Every structure is written in structure tokens, then in C-alpha cells.
Coordinates of C-alpha atoms in Angstrom, one line a residue:
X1 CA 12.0 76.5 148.8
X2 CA 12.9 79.8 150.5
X3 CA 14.8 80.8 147.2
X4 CA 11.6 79.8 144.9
X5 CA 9.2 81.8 146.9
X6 CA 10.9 85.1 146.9
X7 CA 11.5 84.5 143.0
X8 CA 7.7 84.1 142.4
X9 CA 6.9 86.7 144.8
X10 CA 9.0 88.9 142.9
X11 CA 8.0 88.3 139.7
X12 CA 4.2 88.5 140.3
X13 CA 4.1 92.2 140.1
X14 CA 5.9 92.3 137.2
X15 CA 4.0 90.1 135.7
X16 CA 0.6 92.4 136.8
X17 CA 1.8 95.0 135.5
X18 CA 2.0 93.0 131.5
X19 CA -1.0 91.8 132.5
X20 CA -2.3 95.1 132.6
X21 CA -0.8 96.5 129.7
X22 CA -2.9 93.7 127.8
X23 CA -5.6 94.7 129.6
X24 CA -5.9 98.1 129.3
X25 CA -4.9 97.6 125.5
X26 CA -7.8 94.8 125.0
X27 CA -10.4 97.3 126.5
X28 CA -9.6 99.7 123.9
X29 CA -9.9 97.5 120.9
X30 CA -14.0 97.0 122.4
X31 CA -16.3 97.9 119.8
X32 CA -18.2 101.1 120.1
X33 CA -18.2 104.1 121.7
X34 CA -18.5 104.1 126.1
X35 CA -20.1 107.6 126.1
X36 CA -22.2 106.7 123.5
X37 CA -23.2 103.0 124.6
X38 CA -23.9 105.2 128.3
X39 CA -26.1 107.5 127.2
X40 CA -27.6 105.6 124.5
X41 CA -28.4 106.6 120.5
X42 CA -30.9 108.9 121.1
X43 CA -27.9 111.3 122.6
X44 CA -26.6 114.1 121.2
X45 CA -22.9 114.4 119.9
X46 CA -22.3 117.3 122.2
X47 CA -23.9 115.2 125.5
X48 CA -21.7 112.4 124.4
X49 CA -18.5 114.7 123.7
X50 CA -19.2 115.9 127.3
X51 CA -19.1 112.6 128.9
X52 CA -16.4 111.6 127.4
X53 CA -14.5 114.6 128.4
X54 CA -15.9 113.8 132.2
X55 CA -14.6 110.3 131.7
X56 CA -11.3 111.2 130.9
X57 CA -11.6 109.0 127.2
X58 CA -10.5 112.0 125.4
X59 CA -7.1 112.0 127.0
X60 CA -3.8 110.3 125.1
X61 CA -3.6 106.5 125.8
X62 CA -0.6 106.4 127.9
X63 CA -2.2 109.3 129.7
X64 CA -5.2 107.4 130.5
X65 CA -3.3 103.9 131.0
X66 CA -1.2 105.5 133.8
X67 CA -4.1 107.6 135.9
X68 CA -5.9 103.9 135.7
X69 CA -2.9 102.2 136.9
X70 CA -2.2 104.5 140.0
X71 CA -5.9 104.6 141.2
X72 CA -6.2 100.5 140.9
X73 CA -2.8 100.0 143.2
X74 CA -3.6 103.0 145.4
X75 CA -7.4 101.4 145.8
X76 CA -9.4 103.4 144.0
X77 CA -11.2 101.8 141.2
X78 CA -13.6 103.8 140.2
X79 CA -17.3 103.3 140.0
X80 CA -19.3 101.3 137.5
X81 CA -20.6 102.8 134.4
X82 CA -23.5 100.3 134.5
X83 CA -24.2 99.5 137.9
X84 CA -23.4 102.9 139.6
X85 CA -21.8 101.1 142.3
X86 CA -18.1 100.9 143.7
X87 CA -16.0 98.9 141.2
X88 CA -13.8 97.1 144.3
X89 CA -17.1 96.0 146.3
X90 CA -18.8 94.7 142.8
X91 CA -15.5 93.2 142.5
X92 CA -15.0 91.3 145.2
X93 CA -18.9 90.8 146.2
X94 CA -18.6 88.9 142.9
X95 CA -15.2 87.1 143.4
X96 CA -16.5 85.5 147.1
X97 CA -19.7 84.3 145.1
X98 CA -17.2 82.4 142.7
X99 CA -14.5 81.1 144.4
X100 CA -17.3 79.3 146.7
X101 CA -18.0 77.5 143.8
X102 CA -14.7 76.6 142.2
X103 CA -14.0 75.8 146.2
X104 CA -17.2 73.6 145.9
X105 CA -16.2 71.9 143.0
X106 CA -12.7 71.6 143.6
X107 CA -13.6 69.6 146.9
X108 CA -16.2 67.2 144.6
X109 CA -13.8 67.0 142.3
X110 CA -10.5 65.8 144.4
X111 CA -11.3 62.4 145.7
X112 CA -14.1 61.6 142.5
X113 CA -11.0 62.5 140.6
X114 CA -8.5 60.3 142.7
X115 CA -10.4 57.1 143.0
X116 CA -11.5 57.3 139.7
X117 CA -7.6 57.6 138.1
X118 CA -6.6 54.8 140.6
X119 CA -9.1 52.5 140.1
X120 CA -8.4 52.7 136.1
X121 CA -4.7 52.4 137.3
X122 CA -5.2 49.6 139.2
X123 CA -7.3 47.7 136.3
X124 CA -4.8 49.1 134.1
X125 CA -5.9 47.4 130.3
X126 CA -8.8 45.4 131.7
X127 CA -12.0 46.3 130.6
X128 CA -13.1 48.1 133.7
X129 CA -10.1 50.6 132.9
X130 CA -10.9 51.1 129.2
X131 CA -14.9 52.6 130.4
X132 CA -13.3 54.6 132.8
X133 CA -10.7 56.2 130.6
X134 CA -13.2 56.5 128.0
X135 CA -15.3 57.7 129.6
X136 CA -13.3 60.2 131.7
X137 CA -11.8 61.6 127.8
X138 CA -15.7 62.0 127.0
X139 CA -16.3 64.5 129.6
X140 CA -13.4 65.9 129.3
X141 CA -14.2 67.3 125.4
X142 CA -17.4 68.3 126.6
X143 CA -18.0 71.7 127.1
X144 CA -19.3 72.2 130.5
X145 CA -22.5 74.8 129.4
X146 CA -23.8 70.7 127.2
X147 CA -23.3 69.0 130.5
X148 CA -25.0 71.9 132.2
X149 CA -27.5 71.7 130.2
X150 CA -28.4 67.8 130.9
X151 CA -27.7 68.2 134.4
X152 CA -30.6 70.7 134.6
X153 CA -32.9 68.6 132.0
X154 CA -32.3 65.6 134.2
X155 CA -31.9 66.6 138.0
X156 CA -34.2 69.9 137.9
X157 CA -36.6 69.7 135.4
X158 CA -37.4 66.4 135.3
X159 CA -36.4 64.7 138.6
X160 CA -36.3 68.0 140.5
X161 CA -33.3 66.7 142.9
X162 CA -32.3 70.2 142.3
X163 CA -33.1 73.7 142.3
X164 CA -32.6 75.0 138.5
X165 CA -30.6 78.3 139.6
X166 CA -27.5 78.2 141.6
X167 CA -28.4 81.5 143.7
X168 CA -29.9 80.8 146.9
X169 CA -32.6 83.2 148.1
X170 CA -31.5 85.8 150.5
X171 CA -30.5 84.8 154.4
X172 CA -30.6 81.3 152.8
X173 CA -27.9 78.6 155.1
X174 CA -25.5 77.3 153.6
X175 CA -26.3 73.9 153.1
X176 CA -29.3 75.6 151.6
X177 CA -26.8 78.0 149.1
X178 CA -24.4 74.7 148.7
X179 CA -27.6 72.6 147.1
X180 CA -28.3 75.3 145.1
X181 CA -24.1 74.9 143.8
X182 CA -24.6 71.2 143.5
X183 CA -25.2 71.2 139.6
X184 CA -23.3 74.0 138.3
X185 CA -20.1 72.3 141.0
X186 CA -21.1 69.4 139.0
X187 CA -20.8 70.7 135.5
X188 CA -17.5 72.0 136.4
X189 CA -16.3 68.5 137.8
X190 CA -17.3 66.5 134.7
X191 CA -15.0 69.1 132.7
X192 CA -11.7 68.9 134.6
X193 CA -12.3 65.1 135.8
X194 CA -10.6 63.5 133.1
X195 CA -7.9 65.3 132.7
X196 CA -6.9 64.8 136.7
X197 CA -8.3 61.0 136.7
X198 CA -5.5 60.3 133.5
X199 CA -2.4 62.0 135.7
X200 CA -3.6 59.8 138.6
X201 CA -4.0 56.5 136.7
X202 CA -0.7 57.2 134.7
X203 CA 1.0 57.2 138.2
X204 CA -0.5 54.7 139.5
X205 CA 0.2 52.7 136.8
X206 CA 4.3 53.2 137.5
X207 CA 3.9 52.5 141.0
X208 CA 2.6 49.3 140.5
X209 CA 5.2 48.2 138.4
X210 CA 7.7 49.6 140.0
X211 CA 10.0 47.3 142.4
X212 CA 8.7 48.4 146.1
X213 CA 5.1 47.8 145.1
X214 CA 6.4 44.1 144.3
X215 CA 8.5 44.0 147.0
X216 CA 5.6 44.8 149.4
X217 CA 3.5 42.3 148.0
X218 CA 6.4 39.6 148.3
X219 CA 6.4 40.5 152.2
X220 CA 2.6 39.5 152.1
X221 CA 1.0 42.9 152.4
X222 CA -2.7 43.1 151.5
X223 CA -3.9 44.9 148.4
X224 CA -5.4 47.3 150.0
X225 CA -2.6 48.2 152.2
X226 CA 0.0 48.7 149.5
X227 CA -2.8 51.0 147.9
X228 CA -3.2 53.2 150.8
X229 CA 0.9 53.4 151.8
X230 CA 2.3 53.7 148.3
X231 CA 0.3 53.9 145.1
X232 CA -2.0 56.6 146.5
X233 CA 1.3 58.3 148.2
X234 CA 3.1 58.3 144.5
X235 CA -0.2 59.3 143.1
X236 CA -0.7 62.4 145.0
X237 CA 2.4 64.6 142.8
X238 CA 1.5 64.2 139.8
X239 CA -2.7 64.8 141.2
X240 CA -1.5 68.0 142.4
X241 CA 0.1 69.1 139.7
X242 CA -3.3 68.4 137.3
X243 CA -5.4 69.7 140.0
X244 CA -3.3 72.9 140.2
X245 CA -3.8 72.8 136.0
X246 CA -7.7 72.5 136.1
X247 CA -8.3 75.0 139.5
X248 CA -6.7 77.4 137.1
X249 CA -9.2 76.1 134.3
X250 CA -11.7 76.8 136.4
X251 CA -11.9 80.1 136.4
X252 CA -12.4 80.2 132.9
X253 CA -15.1 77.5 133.0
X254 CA -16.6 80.0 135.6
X255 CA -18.1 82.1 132.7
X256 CA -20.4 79.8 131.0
X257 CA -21.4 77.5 133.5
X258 CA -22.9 81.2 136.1
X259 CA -24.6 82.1 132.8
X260 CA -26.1 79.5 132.5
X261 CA -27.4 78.5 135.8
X262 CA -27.8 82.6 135.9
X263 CA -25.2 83.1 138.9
X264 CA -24.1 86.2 140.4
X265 CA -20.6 85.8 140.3
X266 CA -17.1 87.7 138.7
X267 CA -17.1 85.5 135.4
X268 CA -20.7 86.6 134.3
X269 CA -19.5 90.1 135.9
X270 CA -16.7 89.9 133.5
X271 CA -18.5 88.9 130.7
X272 CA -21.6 91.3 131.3
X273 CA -19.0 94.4 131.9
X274 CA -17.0 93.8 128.4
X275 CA -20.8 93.7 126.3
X276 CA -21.8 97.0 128.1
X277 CA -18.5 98.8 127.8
X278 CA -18.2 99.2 131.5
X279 CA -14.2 99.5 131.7
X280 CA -13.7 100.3 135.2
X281 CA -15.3 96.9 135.9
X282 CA -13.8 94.7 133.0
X283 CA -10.2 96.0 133.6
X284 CA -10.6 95.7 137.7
X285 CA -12.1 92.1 137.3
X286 CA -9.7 91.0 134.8
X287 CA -6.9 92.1 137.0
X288 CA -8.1 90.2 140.0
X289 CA -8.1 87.2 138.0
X290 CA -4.7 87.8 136.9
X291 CA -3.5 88.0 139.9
X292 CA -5.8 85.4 141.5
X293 CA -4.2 83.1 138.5
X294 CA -0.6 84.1 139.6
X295 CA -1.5 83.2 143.1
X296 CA -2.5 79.2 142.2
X297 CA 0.2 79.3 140.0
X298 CA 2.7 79.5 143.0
X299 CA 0.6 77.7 145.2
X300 CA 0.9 74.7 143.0
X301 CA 4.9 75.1 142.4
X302 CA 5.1 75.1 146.4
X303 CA 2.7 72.2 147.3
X304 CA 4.3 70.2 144.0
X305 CA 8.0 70.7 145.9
X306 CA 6.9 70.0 149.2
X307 CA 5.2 66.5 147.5
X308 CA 8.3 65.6 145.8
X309 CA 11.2 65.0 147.8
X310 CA 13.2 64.9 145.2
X311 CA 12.4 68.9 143.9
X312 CA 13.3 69.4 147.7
X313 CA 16.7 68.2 147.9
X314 CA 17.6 69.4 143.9
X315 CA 17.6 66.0 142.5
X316 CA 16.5 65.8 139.0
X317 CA 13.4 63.9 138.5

């Protein structure tokens, strides 16, 4: 385990600094001019030559690509073109606002996710576990801005269970801010529960079948307690290994679903900073994600070994 750790640990920088190669290189291909989306059409092409001289643009790639390196490790990264702000508080302002609701949704998502893959396991080819798993593939090739979409049709418009934007008003509790998460959390759940639900059921379909789950029921255990102490047990590997999977998914799905439920957080940031041409912010928030990514990446190798005794002690699955 030791070994595996200092092998990721190592490689993660490494690994940031590809990542910002690509970056860097993908904020250059943008359409447009900076100075001139800035300062807008009406500029001259001396004001606009001036900016871009003040912005450094006019310097050789590598040139630039190293200066923006340097200042993002050493901390300083810069100040929006857009927003006039700091580029590291926007940054992480924005981050805090998301990860609260992948962390919200992650939390739904777990045991929905869980019982749901189980139960279909458990009715594994009865009718009960064809809905489920038809079901569960349904939502799955959904995209999550359609579900949004009825969710806010259905429980805010016309039930009005739910408040229609995810941000809370300012000094709001958070049980107030978390009902305010419930449907865009929600939308994020229906995307990544089937994938999770089909791991789980897979599994628990071995682990009925296989020869301790028989033997336990030969010593006259209850259903319900060979459910809890092994099928749910076995389950929980190949769970984490999905969940791991679909946390990283959902910082993709973070884009569409804070459009559209109009939320302040880093993948409407993202999105907002690579129309407007705002570099500092696209390449700072694309980097945290990176890394962010890298991070759940290990943290799912670690969790998966410490699951699975057999990664433990080397023995091949």
C-alpha cells in the first residue's frame, strides 16, 4: 500500500504538468482575439496592440507558457479579465460551491445506488429485476440537463416541492442551501445511478451463487442476514470502484446541470471563462480540476485495495 501511494504521489505532478501543457495549448487554439474580446469592437488596433503588450500575449509561446506555469505553482494566478477579481479566490469560491454538490449527490446517490443494484441482484431474471435494470440503463443514457429539465417542470413549477434555482439567498442555513441542491443533486443521481446500480447487481449476483452464500443458507441463516454479512460485504468493491468512476463523472456533469439550475459554481466558471476569453481563469480552473481528478483517482485505487484483501496481500484477482 505504502509502495502504491508514493508511486501515485509521484506521478501526480508529472502528470500536472501534461495536463498543463494541454491546457495552456487548448487556450490558445480559442477563437478570437483576448485584447480585442476585452476591450470590445469599437477599439482601436493601437488600444488593442497596447493591451496585448500589457498582457504579455505578444510574447513567444514557450515564453508565455513558462511565466504562467511559475506564477500558478508559486500562487500567483493572476486576476480575471472579466471579473476583475483574484483568479485563486474566484477559483476556489467556486470549487467549495461545487464540491458541496457533487458531495450532496454523492451521499443521495450511494445507498439509492446500493439497494437499488442489490435488489436487482437479489431478483436476478425475475421481473422485478428486468424494470430495475431497465430502468436504471434509461437514466443512465439520459443526459442530465433532460432530466433537469423535468425535475424542474415537475417538482418546481408545477408541484413547487422545490425552489427552481439551486443558490440559496445570502446567510441562508444549510438545510435551507441543501433544499435548494435537492434537484440539481438529483439530476446528477439519475445520471450516474445505473451505471453503479449494474456493478452492484453484477456482484451480488456472484455472491449468491457462489458456495458460502449456500453454505450459510444450509446452516439456516435468515435471508436477510446472509444479505447484510456477505452479499452487501462482496458488493461494496466492485460499488467502490463505479462510485470512484462516476464521482469523477461528476465533475463533468457539473457544467450543465449549474447552468441550468443557474449555479454559482467552477463548471459554469469554467465554461463562462472559455466563451469570454478569460485565460487566467480557464487555465487556473481547469488545473484544479486536473488535479482534483488525480486526487479521486488515488483515492479510489486506495479504498479499492483496502476493500479487497486480495490486492492487499498481491493475490491476483
Amino acid at each position: 500500500m505504502r509502495h502504491l501511494l508514493l508511486r501515485r504521489l509521484a506521478a501526480i505532478p508529472l502528470t500536472l504538468v501534461v495536463i498543463s501543457v494541454l491546457v495552456f495549448l487548448a487556450t490558445e487554439v480559442l477563437p478570437g482575439d483576448v485584447a480585442r474580446q476585452i476591450l470590445g469592437r469599437e477599439a482601436s488596433d493601437a488600444t488593442v496592440a497596447a493591451l496585448r503588450q500589457e498582457l504579455g500575449l505578444d510574447r513567444a509561446l514557450p515564453v508565455r507558457y513558462w511565466d504562467w506555469l511559475v506564477s500558478f505553482v508559486t500562487g500567483d494566478w493572476g486576476t480575471s479579465y472579466t471579473l476583475k477579481v483574484p483568479v485563486r479566490d474566484l477559483v476556489f469560491e467556486r470549487l467549495g460551491a461545487s464540491l458541496l454538490l457533487a458531495a450532496f449527490a454523492f451521499v443521495l446517490l450511494v445507498p439509492v445506488a446500493l439497494t437499488w443494484g442489490v435488489v436487482s441482484g437479489l431478483y436476478h431474471d425475475r421481473p422485478l429485476d428486468r424494470f430495475l435494470s431497465v430502468t436504471g440503463l434509461a437514466l443512465a443514457a439520459t443526459p442530465e440537463f433532460v432530466t433537469g429539465v423535468v425535475l424542474l417542470v415537475v417538482f418546481a413549477v408545477t408541484l413547487r416541492w422545490f425552489p427552481a434555482g439551486a443558490q440559496a439567498p445570502p446567510g441562508a442555513s444549510l438545510s435551507l442551501r441543501l433544499e435548494h441542491l435537492v434537484l440539481p443533486a438529483v439530476s446528477l443521481v439519475l445520471l450516474c445511478l445505473g451505471y453503479v446500480a449494474r456493478h452492484v447487481r453484477a456482484s451480488t449476483v456472484a455472491s449468491v451463487r457462489s458456495p458460502y452464500v449456500r453454505a450459510a443458507e444450509l446452516r439456516g441463516a435468515s435471508r436477510v442476514a446472509v444479505v447484510r454479512r456477505h452479499v452487501l460485504r462482496n458488493s461494496t468493491v466492485p460499488a467502490t470502484s463505479a462510485l470512484g468512476v462516476q464521482a469523477q463523472f461528476l465533475l463533468g456533469g457539473l457544467v450543465s446541470v449549474e447552468l441550468l439550475f443557474n449555479y454559482p459554481g467552477i463548471g459554469a466558471l469554467l465554461l463562462n471563462a472559455a466563451l469570454d476569453k478569460d485565460l487566467p481563469t480557464l487555465q487556473a480552473a481547469a488545473m484544479v480540476l486536473g488535479l482534483l481528478y488525480l486526487l479521486i483517482s488515488l483515492g479510489v485505487d486506495v479504498a479499492y485495495r483496502l476493500l479487497d484483501p486480495r490486492l492487499r496481500l498481491g493475490v491476483a484477482a
